[in-house]
PDB file of C-alpha atoms in Angstrom:
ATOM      1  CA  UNK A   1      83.905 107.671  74.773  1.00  0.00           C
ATOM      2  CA  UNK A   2      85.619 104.191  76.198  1.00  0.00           C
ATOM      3  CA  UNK A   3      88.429 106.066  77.282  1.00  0.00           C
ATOM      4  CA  UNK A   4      90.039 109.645  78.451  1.00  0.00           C
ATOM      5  CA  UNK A   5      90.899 112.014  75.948  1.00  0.00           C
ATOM      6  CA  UNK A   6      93.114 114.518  75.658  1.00  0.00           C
ATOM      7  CA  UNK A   7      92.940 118.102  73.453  1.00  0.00           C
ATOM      8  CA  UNK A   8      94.707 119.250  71.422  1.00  0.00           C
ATOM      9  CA  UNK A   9      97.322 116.436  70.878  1.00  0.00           C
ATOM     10  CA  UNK A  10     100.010 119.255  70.189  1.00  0.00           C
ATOM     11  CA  UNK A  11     100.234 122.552  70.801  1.00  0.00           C
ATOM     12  CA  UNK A  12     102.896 125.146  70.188  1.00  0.00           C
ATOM     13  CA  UNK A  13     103.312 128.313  71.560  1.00  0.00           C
ATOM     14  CA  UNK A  14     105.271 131.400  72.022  1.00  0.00           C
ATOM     15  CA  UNK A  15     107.154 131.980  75.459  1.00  0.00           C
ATOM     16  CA  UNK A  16     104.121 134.542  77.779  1.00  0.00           C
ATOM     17  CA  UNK A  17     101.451 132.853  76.282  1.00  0.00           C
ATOM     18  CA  UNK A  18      98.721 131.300  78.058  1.00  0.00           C
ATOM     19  CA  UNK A  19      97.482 127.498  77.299  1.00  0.00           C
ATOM     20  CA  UNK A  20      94.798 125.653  78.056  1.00  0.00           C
ATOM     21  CA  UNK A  21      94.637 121.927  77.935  1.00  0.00           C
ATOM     22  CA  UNK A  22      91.715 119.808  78.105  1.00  0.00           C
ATOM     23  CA  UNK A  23      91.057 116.477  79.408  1.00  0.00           C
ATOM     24  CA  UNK A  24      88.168 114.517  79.414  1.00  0.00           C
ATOM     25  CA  UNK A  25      87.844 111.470  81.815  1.00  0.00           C
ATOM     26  CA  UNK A  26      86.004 108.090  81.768  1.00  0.00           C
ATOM     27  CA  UNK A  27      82.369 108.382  82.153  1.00  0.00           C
ATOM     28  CA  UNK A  28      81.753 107.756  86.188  1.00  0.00           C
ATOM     29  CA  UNK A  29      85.187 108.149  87.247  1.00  0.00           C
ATOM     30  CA  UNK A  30      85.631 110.168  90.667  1.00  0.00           C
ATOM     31  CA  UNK A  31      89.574 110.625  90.861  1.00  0.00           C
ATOM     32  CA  UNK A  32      91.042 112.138  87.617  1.00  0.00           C
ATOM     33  CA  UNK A  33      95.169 113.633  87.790  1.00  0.00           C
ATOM     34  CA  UNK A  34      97.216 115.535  85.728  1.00  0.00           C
ATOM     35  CA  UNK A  35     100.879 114.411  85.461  1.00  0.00           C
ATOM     36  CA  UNK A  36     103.688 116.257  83.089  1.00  0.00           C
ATOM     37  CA  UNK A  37     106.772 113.999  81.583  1.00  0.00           C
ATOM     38  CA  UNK A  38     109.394 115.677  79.793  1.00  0.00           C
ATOM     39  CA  UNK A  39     111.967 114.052  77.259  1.00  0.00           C
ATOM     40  CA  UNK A  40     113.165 110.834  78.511  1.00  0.00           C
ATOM     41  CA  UNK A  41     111.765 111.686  82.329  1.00  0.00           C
ATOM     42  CA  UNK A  42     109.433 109.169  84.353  1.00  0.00           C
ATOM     43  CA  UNK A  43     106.226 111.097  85.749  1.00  0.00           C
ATOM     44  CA  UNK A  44     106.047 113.994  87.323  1.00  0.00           C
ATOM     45  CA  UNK A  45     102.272 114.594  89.780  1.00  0.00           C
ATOM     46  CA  UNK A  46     100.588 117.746  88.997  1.00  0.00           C
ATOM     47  CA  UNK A  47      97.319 117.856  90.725  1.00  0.00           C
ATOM     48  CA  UNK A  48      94.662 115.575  91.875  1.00  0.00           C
ATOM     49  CA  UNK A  49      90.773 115.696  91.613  1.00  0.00           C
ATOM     50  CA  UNK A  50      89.041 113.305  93.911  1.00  0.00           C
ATOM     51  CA  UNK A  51      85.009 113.681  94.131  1.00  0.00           C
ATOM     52  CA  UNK A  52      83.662 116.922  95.519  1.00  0.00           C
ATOM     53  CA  UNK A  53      87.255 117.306  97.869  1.00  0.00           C
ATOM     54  CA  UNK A  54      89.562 119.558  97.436  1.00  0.00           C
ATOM     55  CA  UNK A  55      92.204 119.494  94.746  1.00  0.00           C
ATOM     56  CA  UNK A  56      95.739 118.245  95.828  1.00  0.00           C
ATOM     57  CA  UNK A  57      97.369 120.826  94.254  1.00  0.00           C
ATOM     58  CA  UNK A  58     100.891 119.632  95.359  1.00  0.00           C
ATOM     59  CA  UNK A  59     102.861 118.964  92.889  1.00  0.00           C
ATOM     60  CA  UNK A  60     101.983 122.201  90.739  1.00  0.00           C
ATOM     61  CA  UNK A  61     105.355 123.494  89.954  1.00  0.00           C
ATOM     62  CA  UNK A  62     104.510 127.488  89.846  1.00  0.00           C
ATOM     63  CA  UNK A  63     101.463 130.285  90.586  1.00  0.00           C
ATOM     64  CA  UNK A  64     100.947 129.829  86.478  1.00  0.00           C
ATOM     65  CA  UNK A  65     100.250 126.839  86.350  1.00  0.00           C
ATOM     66  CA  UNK A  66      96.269 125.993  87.574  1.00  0.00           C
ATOM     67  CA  UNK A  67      93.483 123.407  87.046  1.00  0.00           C
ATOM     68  CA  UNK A  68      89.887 123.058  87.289  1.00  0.00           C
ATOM     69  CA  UNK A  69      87.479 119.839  87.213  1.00  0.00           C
ATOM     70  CA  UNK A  70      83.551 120.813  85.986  1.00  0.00           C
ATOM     71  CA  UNK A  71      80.412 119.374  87.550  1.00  0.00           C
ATOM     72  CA  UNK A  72      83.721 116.448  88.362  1.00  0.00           C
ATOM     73  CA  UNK A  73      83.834 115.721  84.881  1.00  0.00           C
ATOM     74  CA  UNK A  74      86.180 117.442  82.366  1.00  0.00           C
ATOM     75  CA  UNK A  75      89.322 119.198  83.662  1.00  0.00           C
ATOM     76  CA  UNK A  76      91.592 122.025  82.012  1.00  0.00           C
ATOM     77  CA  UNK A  77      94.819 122.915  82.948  1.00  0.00           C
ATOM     78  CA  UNK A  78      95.509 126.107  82.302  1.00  0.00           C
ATOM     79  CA  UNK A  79      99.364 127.488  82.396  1.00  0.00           C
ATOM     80  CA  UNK A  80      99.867 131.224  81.683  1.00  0.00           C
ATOM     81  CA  UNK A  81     102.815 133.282  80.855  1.00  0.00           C
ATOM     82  CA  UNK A  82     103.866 129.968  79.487  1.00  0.00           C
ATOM     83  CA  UNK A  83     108.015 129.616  79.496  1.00  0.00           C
ATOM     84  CA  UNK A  84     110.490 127.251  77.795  1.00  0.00           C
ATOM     85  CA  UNK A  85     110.664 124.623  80.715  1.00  0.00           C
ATOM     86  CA  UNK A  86     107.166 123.901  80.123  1.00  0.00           C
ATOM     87  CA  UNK A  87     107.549 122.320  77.378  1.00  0.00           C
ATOM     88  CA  UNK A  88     106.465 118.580  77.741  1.00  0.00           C
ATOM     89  CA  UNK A  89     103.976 116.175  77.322  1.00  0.00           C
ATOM     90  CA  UNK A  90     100.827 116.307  79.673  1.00  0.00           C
ATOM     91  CA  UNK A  91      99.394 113.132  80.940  1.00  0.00           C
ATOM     92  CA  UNK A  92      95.694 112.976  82.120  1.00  0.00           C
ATOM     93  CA  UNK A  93      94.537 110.061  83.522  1.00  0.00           C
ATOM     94  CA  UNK A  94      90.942 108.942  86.031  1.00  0.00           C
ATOM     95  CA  UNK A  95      90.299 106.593  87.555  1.00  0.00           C
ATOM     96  CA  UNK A  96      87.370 104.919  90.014  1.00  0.00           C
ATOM     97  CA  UNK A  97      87.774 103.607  93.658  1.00  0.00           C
ATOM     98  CA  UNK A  98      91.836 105.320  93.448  1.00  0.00           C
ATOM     99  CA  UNK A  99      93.512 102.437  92.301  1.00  0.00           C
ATOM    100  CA  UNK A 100      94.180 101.662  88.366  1.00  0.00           C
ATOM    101  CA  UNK A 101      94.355 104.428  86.664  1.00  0.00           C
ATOM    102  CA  UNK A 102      93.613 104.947  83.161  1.00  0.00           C
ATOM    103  CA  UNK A 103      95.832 107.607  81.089  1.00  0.00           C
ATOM    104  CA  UNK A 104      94.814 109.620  77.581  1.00  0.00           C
ATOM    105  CA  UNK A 105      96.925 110.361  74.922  1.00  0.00           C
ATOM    106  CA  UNK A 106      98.523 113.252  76.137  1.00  0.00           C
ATOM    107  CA  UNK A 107      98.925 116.824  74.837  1.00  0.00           C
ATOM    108  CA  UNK A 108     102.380 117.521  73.645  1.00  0.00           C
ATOM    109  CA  UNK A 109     103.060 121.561  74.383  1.00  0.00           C
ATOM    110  CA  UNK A 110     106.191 123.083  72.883  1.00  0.00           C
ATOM    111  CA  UNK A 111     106.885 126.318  74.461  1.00  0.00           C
ATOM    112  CA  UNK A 112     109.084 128.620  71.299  1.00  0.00           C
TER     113      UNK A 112
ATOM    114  CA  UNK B   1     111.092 113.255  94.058  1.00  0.00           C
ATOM    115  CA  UNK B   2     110.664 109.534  92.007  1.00  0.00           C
ATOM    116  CA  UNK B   3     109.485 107.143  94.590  1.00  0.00           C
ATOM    117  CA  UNK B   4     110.070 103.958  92.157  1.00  0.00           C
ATOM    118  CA  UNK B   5     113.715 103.363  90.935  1.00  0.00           C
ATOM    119  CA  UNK B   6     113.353 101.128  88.017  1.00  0.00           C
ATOM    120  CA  UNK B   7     116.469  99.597  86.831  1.00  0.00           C
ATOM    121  CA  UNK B   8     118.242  99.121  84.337  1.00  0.00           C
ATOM    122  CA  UNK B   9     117.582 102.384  82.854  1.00  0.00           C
ATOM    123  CA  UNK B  10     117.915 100.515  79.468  1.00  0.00           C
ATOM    124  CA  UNK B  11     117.419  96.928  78.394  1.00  0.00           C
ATOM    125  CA  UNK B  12     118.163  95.323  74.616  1.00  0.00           C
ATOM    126  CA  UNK B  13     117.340  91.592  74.034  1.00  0.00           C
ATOM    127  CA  UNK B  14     116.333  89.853  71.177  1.00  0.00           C
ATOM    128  CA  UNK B  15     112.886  88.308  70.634  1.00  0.00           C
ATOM    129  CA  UNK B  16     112.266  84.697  72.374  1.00  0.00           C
ATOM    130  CA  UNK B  17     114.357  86.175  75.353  1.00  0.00           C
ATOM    131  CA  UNK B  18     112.967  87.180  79.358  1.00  0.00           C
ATOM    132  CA  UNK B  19     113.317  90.935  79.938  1.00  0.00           C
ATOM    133  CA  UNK B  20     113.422  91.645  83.601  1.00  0.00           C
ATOM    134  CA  UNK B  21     112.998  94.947  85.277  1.00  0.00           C
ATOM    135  CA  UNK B  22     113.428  95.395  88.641  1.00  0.00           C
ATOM    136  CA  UNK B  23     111.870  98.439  90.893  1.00  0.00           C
ATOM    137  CA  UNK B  24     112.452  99.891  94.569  1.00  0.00           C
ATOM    138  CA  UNK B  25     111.155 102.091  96.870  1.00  0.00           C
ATOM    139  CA  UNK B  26     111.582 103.612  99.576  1.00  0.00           C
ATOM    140  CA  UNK B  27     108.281 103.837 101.852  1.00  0.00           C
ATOM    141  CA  UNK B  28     105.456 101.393 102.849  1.00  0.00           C
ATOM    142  CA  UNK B  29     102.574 100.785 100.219  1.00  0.00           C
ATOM    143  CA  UNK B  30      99.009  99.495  99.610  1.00  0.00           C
ATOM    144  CA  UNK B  31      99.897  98.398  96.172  1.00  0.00           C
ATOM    145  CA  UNK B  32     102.709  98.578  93.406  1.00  0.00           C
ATOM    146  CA  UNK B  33     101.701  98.757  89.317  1.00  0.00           C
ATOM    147  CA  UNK B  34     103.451  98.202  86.146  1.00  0.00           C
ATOM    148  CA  UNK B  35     102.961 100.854  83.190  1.00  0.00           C
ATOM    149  CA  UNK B  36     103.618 100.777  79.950  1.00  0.00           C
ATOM    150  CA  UNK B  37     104.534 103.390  77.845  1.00  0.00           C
ATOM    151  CA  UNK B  38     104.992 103.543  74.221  1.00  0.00           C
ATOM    152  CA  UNK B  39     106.391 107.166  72.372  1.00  0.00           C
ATOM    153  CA  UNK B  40     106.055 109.290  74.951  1.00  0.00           C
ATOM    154  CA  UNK B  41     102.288 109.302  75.312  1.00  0.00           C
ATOM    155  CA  UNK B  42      99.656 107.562  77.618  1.00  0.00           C
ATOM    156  CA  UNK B  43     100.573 104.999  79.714  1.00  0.00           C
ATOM    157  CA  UNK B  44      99.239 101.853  80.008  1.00  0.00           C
ATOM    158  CA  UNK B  45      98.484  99.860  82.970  1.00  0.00           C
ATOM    159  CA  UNK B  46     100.075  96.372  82.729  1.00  0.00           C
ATOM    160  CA  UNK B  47      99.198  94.834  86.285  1.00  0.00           C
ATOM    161  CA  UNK B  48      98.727  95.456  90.091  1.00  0.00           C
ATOM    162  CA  UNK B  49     100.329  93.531  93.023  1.00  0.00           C
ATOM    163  CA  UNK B  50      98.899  94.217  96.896  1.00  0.00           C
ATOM    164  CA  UNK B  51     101.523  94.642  99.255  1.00  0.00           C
ATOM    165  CA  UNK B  52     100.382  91.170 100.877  1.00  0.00           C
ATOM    166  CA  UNK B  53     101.106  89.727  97.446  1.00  0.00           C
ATOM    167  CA  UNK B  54     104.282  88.083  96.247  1.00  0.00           C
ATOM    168  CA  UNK B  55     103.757  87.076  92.783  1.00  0.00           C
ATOM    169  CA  UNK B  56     101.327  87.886  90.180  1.00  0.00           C
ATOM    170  CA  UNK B  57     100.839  86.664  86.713  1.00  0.00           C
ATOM    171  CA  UNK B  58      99.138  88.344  83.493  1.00  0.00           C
ATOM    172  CA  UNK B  59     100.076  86.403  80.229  1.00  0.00           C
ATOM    173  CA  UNK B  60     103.703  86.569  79.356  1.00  0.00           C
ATOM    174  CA  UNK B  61     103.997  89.111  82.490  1.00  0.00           C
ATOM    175  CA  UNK B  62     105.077  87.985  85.859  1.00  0.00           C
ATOM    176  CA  UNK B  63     105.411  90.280  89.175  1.00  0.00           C
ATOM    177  CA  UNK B  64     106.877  89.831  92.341  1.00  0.00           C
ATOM    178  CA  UNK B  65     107.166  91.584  95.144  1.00  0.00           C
ATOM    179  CA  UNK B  66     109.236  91.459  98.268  1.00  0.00           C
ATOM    180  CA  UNK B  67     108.116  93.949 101.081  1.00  0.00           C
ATOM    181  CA  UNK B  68     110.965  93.452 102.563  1.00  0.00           C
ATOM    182  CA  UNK B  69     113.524  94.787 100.298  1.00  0.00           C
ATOM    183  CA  UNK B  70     110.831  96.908  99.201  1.00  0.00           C
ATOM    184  CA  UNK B  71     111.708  95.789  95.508  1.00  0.00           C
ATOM    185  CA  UNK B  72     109.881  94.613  92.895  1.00  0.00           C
ATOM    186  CA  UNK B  73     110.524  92.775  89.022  1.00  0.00           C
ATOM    187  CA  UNK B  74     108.637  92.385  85.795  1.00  0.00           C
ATOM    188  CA  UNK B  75     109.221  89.388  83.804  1.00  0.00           C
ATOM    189  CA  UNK B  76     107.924  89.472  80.531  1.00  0.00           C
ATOM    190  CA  UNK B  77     108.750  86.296  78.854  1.00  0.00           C
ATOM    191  CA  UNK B  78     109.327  85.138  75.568  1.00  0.00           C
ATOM    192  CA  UNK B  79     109.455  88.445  74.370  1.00  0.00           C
ATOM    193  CA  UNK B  80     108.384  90.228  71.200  1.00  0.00           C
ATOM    194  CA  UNK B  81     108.878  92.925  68.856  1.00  0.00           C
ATOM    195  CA  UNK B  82     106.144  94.500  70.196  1.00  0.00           C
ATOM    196  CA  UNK B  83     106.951  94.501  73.378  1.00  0.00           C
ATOM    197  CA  UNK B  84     109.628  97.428  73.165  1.00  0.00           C
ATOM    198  CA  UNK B  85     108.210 100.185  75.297  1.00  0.00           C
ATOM    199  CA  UNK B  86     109.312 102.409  78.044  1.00  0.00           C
ATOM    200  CA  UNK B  87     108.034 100.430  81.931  1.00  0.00           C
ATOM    201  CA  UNK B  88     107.540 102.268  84.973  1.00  0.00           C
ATOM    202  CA  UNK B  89     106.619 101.175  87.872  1.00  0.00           C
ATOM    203  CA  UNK B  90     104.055 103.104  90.156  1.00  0.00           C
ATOM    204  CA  UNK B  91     103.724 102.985  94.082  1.00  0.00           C
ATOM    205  CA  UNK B  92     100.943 104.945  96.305  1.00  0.00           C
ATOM    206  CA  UNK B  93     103.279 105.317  98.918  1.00  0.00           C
ATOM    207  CA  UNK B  94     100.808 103.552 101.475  1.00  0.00           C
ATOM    208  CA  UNK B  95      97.744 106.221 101.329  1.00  0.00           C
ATOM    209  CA  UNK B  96      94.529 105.527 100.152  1.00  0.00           C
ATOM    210  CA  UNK B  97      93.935 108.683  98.284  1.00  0.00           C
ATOM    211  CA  UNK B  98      95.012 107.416  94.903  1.00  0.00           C
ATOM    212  CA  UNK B  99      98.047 109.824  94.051  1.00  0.00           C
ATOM    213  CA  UNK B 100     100.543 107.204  92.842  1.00  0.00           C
ATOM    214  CA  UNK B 101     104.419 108.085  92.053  1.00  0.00           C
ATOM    215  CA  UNK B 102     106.298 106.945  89.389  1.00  0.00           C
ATOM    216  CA  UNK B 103     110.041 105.900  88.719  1.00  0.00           C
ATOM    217  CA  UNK B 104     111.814 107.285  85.590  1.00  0.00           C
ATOM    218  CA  UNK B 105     110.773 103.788  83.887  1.00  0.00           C
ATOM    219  CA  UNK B 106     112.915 101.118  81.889  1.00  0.00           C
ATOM    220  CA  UNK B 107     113.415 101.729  78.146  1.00  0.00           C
ATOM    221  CA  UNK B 108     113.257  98.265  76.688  1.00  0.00           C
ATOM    222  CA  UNK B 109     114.158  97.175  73.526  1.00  0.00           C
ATOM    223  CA  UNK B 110     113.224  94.376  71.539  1.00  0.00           C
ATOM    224  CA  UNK B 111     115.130  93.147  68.630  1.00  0.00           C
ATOM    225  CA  UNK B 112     112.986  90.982  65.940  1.00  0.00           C
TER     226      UNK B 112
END
């Protein structure tokens, strides 16, 4: 596709449940991120996927929460044991040579 | 913690008018961008300015940047409907590794 996408687009579920999100990034880019926003909030860093490197795993805000980049291509994030303050939308975005970077829809999670 | 502060928090002007944003921060950088946002899902990147930049132009947008106030603005001029939209502004704190951090954005409103 000509840009990222994001599945699903929502997704409820019930507090201790896990979730998977998926994220699929432009065709050749090397750096792809996950960010999460909640209600009226700027952008808060997840994790980071650069190339063959290591993930910068950072800004991942518990042991639940965990992400994984294919053949550096598509990326899940996974959350398990999913709680309340987890509810929020999660941004993908890739880019190429670490500078613009170019965001999907988003997957909006609501946490019951 | 947000590295951009974009301010005001809120902005209402009527169409034909300049909105201006303004955005600081707090460490050296490689480059500041401009995001827009509209509902809550994927951002959208509006322009980038190199640190040995001052001003930039894209359309109705204009950038500056002043290194040393470590601040930042976006113009957008005669403005439109259309143009309402949540801006952030992004900064990659000075490394090369792409991460970028984002300020809790601008919620501008445009009244037709």
């Amino acid at each position: 596709g000509a840009g990222v996408s994001q599945s699903p687009s929502n997704k409820v579920t019930e507090k201790g449940k896990d979730v998977e999100l998926r994220c699929d990034p432009i065709s050749g880019h090397t750096a792809l991120y996950w960010y999460r926003q909640s209600l009226g909030q700027g952008l808060e860093f997840l994790i980071y996927f650069q190339g063959n490197s290591a993930p910068d795993k950072s800004g991942l805000p518990s042991d639940r929460f965990s992400a994984e980049r294919t053949g550096g291509s598509v990326s899940t994030l996974t959350i398990q044991r999913t709680q309340q303050e987890d509810s929020a939308v999660y941004l993908c975005a890739s880019s190429f040579a670490g500078y613009e970077q170019f965001f999907g829809p988003g997957t909006r999670l609501t946490v019951l | 913690s947000q590295q951009g502060e974009e301010d005001p928090q809120a902005l209402s002007i009527q169409e034909g008018e300049n909105a201006t944003m303004n955005c600081s921060y707090k460490t050296s950088i490689n480059n500041l961008q401009w995001y827009r946002q509209n509902s809550g899902r994927g951002l959208v990147h509006l322009i980038l300015i190199r640190s040995n930049e001052r001003e930039k132009h894209s359309g109705r947008l204009r950038v500056t940047l002043d290194t040393s106030k470590k601040s930042s603005s976006l113009l957008i001029t005669a403005s439109r409907a259309a143009d309402t939209a949540s801006y952030f502004c992004a900064t990659d704190r000075g490394s090369t590794l792409g991460r970028l951090y984002f300020g809790r954005g601008t919620q501008l409103t445009v009244w037709p």
